[in-house]
PDB file of C-alpha atoms in Angstrom:
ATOM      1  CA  UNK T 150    -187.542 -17.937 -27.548  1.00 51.00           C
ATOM      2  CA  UNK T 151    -188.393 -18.351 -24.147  1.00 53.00           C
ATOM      3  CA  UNK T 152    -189.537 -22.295 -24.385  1.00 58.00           C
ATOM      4  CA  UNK T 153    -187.641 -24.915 -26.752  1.00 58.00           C
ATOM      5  CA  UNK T 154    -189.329 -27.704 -28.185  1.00 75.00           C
ATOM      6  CA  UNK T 155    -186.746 -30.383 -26.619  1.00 84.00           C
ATOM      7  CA  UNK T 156    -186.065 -31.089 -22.572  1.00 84.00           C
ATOM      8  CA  UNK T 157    -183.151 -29.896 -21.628  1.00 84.00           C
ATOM      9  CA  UNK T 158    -180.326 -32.313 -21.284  1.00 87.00           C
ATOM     10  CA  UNK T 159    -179.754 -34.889 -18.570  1.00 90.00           C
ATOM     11  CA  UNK T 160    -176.223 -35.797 -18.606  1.00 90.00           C
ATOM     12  CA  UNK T 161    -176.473 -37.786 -15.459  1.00 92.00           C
ATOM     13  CA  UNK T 162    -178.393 -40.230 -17.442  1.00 93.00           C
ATOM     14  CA  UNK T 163    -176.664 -40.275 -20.793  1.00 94.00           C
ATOM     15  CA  UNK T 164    -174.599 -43.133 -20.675  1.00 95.00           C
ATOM     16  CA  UNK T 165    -177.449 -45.555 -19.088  1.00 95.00           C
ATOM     17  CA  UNK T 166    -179.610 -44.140 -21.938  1.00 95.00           C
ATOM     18  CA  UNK T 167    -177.064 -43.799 -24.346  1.00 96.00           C
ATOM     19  CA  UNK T 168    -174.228 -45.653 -23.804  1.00 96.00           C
ATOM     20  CA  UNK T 169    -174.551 -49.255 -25.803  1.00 96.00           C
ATOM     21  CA  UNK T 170    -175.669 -47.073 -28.875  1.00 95.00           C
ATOM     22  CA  UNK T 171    -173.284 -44.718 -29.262  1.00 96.00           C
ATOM     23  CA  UNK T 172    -171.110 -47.246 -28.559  1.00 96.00           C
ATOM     24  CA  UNK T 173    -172.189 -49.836 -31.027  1.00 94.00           C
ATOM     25  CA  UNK T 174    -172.310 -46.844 -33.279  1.00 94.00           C
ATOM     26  CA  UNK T 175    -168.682 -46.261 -32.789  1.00 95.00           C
ATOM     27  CA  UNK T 176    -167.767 -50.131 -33.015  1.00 91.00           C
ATOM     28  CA  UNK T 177    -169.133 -50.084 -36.551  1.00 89.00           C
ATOM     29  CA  UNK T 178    -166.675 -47.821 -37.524  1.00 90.00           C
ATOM     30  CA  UNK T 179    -163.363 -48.135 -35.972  1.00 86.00           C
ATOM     31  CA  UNK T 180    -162.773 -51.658 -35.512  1.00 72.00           C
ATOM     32  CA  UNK T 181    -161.989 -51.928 -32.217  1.00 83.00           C
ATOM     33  CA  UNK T 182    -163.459 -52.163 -28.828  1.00 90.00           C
ATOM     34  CA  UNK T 183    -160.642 -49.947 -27.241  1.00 94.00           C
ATOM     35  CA  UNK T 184    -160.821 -47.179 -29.764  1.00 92.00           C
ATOM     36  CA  UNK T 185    -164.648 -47.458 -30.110  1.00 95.00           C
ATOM     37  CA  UNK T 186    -164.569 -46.567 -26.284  1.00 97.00           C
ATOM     38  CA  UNK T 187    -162.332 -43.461 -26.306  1.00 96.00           C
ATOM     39  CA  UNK T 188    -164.826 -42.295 -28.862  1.00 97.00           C
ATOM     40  CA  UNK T 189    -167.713 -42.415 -26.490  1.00 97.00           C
ATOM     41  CA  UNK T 190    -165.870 -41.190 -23.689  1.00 97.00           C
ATOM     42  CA  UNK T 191    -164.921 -38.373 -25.414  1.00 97.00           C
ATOM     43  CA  UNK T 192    -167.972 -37.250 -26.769  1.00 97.00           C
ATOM     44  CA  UNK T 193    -169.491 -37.190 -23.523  1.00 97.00           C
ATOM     45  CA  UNK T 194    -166.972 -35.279 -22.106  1.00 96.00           C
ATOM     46  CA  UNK T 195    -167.476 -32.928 -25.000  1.00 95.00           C
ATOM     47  CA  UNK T 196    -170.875 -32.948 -24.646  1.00 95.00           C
ATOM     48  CA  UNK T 197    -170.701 -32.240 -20.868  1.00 94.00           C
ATOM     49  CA  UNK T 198    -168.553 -29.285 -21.884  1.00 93.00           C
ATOM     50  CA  UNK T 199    -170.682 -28.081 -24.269  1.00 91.00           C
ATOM     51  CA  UNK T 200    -173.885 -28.276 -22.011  1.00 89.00           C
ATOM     52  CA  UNK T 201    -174.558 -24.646 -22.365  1.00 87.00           C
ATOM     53  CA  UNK T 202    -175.013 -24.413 -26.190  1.00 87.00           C
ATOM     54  CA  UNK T 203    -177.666 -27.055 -25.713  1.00 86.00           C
ATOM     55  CA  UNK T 204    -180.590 -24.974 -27.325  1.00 84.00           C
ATOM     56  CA  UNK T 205    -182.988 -27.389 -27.360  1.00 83.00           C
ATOM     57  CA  UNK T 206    -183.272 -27.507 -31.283  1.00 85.00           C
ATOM     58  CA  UNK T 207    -182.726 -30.919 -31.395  1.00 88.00           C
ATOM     59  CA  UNK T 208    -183.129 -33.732 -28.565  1.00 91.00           C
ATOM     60  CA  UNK T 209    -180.421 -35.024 -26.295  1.00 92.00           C
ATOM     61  CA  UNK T 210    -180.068 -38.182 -28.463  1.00 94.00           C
ATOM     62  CA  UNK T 211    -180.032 -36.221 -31.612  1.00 94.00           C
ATOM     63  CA  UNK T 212    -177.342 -33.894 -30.110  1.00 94.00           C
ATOM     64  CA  UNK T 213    -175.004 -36.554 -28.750  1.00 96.00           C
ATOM     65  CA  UNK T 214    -174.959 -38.289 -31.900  1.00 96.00           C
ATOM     66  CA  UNK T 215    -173.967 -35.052 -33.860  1.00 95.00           C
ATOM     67  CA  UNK T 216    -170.850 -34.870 -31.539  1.00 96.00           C
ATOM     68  CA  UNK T 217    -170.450 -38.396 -31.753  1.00 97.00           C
ATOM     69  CA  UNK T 218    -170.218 -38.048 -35.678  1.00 94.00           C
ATOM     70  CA  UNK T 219    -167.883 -35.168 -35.810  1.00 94.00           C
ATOM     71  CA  UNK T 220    -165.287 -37.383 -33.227  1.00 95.00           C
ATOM     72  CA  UNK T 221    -165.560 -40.039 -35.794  1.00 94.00           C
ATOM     73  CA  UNK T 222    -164.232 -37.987 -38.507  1.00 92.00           C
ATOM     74  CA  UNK T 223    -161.942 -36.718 -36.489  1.00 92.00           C
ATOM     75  CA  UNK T 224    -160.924 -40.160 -35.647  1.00 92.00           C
ATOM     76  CA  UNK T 225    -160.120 -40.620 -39.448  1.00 91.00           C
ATOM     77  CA  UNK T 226    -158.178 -37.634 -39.898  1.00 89.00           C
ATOM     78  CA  UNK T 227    -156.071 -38.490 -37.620  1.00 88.00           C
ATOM     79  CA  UNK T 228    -155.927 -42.099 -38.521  1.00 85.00           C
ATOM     80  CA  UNK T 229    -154.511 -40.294 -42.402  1.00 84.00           C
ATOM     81  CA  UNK T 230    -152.185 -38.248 -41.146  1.00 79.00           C
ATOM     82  CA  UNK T 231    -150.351 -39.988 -39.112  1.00 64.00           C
ATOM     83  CA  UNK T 232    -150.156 -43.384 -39.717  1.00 53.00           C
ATOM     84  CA  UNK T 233    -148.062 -45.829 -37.150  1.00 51.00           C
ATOM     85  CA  UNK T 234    -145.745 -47.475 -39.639  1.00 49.00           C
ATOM     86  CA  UNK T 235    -143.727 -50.313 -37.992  1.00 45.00           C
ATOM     87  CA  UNK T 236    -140.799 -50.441 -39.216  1.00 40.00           C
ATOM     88  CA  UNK T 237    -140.318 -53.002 -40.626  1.00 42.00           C
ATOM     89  CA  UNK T 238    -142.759 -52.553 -42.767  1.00 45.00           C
ATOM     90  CA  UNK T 239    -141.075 -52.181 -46.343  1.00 42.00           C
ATOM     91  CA  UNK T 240    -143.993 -50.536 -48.186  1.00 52.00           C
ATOM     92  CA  UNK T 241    -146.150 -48.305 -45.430  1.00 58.00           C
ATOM     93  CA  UNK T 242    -148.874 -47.806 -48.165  1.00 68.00           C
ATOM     94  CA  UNK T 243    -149.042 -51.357 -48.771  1.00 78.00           C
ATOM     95  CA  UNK T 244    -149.313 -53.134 -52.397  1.00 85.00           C
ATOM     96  CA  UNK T 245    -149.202 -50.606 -55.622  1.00 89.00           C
ATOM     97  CA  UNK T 246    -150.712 -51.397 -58.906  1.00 91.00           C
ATOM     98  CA  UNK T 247    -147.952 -53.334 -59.451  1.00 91.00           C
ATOM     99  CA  UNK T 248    -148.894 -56.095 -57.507  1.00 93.00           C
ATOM    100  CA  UNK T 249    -152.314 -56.221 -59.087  1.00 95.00           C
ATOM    101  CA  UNK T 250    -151.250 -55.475 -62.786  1.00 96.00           C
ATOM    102  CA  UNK T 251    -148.700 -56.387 -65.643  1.00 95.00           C
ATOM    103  CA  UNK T 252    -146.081 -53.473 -66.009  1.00 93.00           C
ATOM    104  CA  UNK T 253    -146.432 -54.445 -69.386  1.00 93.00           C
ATOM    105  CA  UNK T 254    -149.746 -53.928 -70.540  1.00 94.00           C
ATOM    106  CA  UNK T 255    -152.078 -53.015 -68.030  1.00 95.00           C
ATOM    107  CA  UNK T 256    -153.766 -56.322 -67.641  1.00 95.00           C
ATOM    108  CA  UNK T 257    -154.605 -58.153 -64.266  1.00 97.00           C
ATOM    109  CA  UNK T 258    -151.861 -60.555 -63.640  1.00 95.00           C
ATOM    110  CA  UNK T 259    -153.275 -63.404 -63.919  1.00 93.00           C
ATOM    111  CA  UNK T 260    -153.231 -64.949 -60.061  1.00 92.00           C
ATOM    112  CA  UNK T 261    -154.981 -61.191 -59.339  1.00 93.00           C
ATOM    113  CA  UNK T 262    -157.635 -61.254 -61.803  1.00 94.00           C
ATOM    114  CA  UNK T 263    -161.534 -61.027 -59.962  1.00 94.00           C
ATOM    115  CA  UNK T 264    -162.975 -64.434 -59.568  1.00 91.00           C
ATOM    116  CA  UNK T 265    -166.260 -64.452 -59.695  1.00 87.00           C
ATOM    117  CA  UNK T 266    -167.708 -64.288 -56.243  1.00 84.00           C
ATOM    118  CA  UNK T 267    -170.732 -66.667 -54.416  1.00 73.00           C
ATOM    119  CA  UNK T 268    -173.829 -64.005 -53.773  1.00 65.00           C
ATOM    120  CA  UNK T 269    -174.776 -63.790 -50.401  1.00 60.00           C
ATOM    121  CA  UNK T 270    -178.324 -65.032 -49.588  1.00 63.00           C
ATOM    122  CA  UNK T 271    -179.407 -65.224 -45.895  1.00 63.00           C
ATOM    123  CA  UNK T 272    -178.875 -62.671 -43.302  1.00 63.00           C
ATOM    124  CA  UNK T 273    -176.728 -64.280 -41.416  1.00 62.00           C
ATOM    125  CA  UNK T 274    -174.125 -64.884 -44.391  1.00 78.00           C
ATOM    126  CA  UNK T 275    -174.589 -60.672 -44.892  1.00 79.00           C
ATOM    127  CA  UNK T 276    -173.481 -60.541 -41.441  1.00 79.00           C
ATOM    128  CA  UNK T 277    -170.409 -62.828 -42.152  1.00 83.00           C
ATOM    129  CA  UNK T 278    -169.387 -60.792 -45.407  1.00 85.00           C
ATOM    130  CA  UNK T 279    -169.363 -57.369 -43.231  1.00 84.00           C
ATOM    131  CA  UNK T 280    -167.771 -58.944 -40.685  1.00 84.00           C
ATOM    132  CA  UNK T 281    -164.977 -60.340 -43.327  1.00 88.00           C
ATOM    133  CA  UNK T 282    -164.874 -57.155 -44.764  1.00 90.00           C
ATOM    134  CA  UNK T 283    -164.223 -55.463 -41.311  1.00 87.00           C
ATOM    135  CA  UNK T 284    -161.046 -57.371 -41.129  1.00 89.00           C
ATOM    136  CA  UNK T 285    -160.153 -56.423 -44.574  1.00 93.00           C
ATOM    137  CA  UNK T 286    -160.573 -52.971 -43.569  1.00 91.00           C
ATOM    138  CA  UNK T 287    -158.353 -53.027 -40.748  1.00 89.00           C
ATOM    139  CA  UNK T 288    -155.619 -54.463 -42.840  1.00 91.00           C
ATOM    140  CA  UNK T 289    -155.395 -51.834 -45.048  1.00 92.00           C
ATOM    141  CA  UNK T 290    -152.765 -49.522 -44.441  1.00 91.00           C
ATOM    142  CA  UNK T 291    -154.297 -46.272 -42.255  1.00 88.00           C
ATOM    143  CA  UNK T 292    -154.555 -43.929 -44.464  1.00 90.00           C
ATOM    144  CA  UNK T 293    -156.316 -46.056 -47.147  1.00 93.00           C
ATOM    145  CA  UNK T 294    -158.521 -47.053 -44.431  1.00 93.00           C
ATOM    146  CA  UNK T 295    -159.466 -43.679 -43.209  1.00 92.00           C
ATOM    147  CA  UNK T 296    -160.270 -42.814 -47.151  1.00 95.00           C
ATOM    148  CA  UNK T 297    -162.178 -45.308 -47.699  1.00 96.00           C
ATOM    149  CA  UNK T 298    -164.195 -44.815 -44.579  1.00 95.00           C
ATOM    150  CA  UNK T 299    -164.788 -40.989 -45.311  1.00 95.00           C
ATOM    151  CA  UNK T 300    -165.744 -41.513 -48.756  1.00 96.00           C
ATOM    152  CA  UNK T 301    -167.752 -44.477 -48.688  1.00 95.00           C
ATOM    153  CA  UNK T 302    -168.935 -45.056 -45.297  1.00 93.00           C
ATOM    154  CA  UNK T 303    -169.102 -41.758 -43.952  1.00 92.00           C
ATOM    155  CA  UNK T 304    -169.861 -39.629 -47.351  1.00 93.00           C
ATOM    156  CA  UNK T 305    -167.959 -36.835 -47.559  1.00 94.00           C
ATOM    157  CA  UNK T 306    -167.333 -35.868 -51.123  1.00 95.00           C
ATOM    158  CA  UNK T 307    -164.194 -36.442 -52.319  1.00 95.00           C
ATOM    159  CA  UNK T 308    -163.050 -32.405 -52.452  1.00 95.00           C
ATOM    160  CA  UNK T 309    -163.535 -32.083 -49.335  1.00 93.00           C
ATOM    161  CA  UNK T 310    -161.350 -35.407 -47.866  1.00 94.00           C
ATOM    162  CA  UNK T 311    -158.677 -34.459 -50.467  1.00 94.00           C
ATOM    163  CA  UNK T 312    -158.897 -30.363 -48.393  1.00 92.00           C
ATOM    164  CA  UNK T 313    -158.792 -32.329 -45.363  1.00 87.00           C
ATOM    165  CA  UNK T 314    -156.293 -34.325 -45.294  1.00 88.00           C
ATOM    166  CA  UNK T 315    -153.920 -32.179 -48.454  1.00 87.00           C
ATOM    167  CA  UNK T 316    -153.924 -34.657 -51.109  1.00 91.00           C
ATOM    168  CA  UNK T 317    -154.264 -34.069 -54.930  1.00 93.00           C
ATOM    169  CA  UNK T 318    -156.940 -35.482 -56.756  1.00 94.00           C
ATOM    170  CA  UNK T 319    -154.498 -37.700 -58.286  1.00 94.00           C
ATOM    171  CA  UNK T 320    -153.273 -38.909 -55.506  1.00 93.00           C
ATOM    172  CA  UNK T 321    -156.732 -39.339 -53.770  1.00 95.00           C
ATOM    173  CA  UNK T 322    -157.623 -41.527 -56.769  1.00 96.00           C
ATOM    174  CA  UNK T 323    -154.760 -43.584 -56.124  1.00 95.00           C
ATOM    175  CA  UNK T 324    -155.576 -44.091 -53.008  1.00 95.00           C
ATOM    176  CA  UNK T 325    -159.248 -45.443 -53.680  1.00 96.00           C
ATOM    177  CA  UNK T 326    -157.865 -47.338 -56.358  1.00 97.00           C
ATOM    178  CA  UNK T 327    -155.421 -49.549 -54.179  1.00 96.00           C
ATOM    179  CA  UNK T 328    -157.789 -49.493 -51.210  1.00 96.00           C
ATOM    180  CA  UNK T 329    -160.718 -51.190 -53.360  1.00 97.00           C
ATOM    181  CA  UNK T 330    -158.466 -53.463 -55.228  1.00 97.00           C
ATOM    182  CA  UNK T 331    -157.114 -54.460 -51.760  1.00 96.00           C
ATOM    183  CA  UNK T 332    -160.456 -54.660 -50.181  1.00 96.00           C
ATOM    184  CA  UNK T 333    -161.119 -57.048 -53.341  1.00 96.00           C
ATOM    185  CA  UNK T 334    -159.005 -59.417 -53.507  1.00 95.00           C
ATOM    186  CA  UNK T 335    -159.002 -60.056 -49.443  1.00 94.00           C
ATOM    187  CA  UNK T 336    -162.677 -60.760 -49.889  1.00 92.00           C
ATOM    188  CA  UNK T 337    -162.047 -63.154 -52.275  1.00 91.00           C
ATOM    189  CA  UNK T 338    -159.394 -64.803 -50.533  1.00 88.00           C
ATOM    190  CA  UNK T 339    -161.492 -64.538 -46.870  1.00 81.00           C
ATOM    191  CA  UNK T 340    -164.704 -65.962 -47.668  1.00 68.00           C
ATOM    192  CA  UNK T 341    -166.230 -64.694 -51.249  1.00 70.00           C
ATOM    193  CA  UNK T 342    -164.444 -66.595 -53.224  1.00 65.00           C
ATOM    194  CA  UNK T 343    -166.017 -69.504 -54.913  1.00 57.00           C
ATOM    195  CA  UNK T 344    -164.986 -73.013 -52.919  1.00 49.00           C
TER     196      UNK T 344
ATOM    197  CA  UNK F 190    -161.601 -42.863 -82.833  1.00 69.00           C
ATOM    198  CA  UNK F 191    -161.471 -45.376 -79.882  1.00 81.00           C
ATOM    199  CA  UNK F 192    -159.012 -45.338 -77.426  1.00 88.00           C
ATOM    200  CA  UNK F 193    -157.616 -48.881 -75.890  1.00 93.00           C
ATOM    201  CA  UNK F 194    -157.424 -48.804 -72.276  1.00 96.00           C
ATOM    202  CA  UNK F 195    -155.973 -51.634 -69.819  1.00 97.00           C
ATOM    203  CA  UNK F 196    -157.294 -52.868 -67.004  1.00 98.00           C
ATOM    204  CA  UNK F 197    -155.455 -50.755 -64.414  1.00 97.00           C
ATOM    205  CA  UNK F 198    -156.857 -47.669 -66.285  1.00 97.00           C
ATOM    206  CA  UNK F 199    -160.406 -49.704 -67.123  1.00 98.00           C
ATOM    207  CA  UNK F 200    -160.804 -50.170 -63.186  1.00 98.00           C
ATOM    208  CA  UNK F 201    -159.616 -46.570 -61.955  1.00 97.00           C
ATOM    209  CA  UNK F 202    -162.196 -45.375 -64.374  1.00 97.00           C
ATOM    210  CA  UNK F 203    -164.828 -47.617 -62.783  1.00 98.00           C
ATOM    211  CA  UNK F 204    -163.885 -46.228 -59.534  1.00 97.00           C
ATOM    212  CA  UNK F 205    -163.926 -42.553 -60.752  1.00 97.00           C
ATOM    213  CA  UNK F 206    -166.970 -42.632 -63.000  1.00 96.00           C
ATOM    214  CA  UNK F 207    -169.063 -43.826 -59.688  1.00 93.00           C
ATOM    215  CA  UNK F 208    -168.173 -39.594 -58.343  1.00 92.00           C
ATOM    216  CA  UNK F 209    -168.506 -38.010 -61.748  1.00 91.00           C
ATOM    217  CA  UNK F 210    -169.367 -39.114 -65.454  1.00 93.00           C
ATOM    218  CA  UNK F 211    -166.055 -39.620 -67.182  1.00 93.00           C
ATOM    219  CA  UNK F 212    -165.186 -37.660 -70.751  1.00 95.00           C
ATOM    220  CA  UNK F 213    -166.871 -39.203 -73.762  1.00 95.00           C
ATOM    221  CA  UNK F 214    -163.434 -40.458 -74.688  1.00 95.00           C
ATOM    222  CA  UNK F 215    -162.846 -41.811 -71.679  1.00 96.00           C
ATOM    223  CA  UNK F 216    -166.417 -43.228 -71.646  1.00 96.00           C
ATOM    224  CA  UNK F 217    -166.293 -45.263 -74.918  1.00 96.00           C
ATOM    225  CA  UNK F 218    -162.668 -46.882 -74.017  1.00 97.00           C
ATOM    226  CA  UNK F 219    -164.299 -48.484 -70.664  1.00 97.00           C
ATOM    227  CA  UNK F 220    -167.804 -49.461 -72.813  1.00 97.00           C
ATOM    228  CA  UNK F 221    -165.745 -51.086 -74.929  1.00 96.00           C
ATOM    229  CA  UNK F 222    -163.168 -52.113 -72.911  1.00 97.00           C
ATOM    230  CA  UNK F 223    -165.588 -53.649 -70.546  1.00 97.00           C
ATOM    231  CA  UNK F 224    -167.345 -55.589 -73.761  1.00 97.00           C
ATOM    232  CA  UNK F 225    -164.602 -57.816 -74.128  1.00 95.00           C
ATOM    233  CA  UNK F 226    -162.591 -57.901 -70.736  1.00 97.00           C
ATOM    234  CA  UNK F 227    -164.679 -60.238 -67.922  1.00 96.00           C
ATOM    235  CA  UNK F 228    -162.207 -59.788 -65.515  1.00 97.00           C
ATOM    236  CA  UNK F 229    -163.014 -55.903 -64.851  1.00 98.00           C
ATOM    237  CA  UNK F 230    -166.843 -56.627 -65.664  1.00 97.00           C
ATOM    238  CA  UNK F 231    -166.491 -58.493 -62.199  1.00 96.00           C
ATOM    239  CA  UNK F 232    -164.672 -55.783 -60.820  1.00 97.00           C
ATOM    240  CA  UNK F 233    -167.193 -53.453 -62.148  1.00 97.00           C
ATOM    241  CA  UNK F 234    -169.944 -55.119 -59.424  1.00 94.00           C
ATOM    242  CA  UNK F 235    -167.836 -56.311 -57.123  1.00 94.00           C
ATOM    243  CA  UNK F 236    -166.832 -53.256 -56.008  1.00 96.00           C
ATOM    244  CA  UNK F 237    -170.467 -51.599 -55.776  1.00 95.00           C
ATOM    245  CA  UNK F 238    -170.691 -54.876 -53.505  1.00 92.00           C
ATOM    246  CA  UNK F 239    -168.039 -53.762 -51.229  1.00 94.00           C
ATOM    247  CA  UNK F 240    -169.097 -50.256 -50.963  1.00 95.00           C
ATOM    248  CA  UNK F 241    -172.704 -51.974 -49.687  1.00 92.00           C
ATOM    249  CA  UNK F 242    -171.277 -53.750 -47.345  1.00 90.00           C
ATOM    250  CA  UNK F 243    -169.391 -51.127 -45.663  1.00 91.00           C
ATOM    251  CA  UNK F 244    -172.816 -48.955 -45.609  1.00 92.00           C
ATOM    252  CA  UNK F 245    -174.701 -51.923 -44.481  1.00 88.00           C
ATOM    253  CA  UNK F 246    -172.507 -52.585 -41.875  1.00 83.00           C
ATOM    254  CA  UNK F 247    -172.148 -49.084 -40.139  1.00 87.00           C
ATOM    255  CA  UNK F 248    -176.053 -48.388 -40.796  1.00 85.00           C
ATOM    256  CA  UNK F 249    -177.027 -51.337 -38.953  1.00 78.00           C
ATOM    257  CA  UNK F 250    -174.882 -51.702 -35.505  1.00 77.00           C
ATOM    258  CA  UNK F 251    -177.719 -53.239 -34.017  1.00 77.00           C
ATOM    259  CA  UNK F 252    -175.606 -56.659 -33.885  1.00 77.00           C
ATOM    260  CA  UNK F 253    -172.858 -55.983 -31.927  1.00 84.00           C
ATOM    261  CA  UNK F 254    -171.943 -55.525 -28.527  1.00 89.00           C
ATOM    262  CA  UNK F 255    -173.021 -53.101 -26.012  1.00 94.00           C
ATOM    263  CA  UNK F 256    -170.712 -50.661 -23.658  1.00 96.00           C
ATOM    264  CA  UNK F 257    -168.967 -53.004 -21.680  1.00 95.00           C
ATOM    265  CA  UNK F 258    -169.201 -52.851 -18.112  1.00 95.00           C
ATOM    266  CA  UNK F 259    -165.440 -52.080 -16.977  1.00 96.00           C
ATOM    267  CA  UNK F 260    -165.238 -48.901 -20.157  1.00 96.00           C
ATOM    268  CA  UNK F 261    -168.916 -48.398 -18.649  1.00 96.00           C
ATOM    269  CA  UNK F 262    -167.405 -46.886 -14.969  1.00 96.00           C
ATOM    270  CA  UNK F 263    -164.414 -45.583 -16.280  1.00 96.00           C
ATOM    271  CA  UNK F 264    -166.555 -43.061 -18.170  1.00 96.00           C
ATOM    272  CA  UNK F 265    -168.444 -42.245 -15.242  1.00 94.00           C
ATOM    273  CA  UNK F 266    -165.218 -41.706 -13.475  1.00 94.00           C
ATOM    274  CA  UNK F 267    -164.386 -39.383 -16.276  1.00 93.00           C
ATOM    275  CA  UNK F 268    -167.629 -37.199 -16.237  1.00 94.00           C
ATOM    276  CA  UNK F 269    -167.538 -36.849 -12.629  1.00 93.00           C
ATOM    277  CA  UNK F 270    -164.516 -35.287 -12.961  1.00 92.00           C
ATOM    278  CA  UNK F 271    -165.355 -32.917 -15.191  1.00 89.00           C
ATOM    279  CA  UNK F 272    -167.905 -31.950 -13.053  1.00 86.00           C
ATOM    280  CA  UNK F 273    -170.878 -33.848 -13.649  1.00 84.00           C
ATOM    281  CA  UNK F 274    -171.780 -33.977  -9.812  1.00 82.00           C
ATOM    282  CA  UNK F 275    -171.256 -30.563  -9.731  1.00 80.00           C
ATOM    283  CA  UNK F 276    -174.228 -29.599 -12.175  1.00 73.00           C
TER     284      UNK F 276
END
């Protein structure tokens, strides 16, 4: 094909056309400003690198996203494997069923067991509940965190994390297990809970 | 025959049956387990909550900040060393 459908790229313009959205894109994902940044920074420099696959199949913004996207996953990979532990930190997964149930029987214990939570109504109070559950995000331990994200917010199927990052499907199930019930009861205690 | 099931197993089935129908045996223990236990009937929706959220939150960036100035240059800086002047 002699013509493509899309301009080619104009990378001297990409981050004054670009910038605050891939950026904000990136935000929404990794929590913080610093990290969101690298993200951008490196996809442009991949980008830049990659300038002579362009084939014009899909436009610049289309493109740039794409690489944007696969850095973000990338991101979380990482963010599962190698997890900075401080050391102090007794348990580097964080709280086990344990915490949440009796060893007993099974059954919530009772200062764990779901409350029922206020709905939210207006936007703005959507806006407060994602930003609560941002927080709660960051405090799980990393590689709950980068499961969660890959499964739920990014959508990968759940083979294909547990390939990625060589965990069982036992384990894997764990490891959504804790992260929800985590995610759960920080809600409630940041903000969901009923007053 | 029905199985009894706890709530740790009642809510790891809620979180697996959301990728993949559970066995029938499986499936009866939570129906029934859910009938009686109001605890992981919350669970059961809150969690379907929380998964919204997260979705709602990185499908809708629109909110929240844009590239900020200072990260802004050093990017530039970056690009023009790989050669973006050069093009």
């Amino acid at each position: 094909m002699l013509t493509t459908p899309f301009p080619a790229p104009e990378p001297r313009q990409w981050l004054a056309r670009y910038g605050d959205e891939l950026y904000r894109y990136a935000l929404a994902r990794v929590a913080d400003a610093h990290g969101a940044e690298e993200l951008v920074q490196t996809t442009l420099l991949h980008a830049l690198q990659a300038l002579g696959r362009f084939r014009g199949e899909a436009s610049e913004r289309t493109w740039l996203f794409a690489i944007l996207k696969r850095q973000v996953l990338d991101y979380y990979r990482q963010q599962a494997r190698c997890p900075e532990v401080p050391l102090a930190e007794l348990a580097p997964d964080g709280p086990t069923e344990a915490d949440f149930f009796e060893a007993a029987n099974g059954h919530w214990r009772a200062a764990q067991a779901p409350a029922s939570w206020r709905t939210a109504d207006g936007p703005l109070e959507q806006q407060e509940l994602q930003a609560a559950l941002q927080r709660c995000q960051e405090r799980l331990p990393p590689r709950h965190g980068a499961v969660f994200a890959l499964r739920f917010v990014e959508e990968l199927p759940a083979e294909e994390i547990c390939r990625e990052l060589s965990l069982s499907a036992a384990n894997y199930w764990v490891i959504v297990h804790r992260a929800k019930l985590q995610l759960r009861r920080c809600l409630e205690k940041h903000g969901l809970g009923r007053a | 025959m029905l199985r009894l099931i706890s709530c740790h197993q009642a809510t790891l089935l809620i979180e697996q049956r959301a990728d993949a129908p559970p066995p029938p045996r499986d499936r009866r223990s939570l129906w029934l387990h859910l009938r009686y236990c109001p605890y992981c009937r919350r669970y059961a929706r809150q969690t379907v909550l929380i998964v919204q959220l997260a979705q709602a939150r990185a499908g809708a960036p629109g909110a929240l900040p844009g590239l900020p100035g200072a990260a802004r240059q050093r990017i530039q800086q970056q690009l023009l060393g790989a050669g973006l002047d050069s093009l």
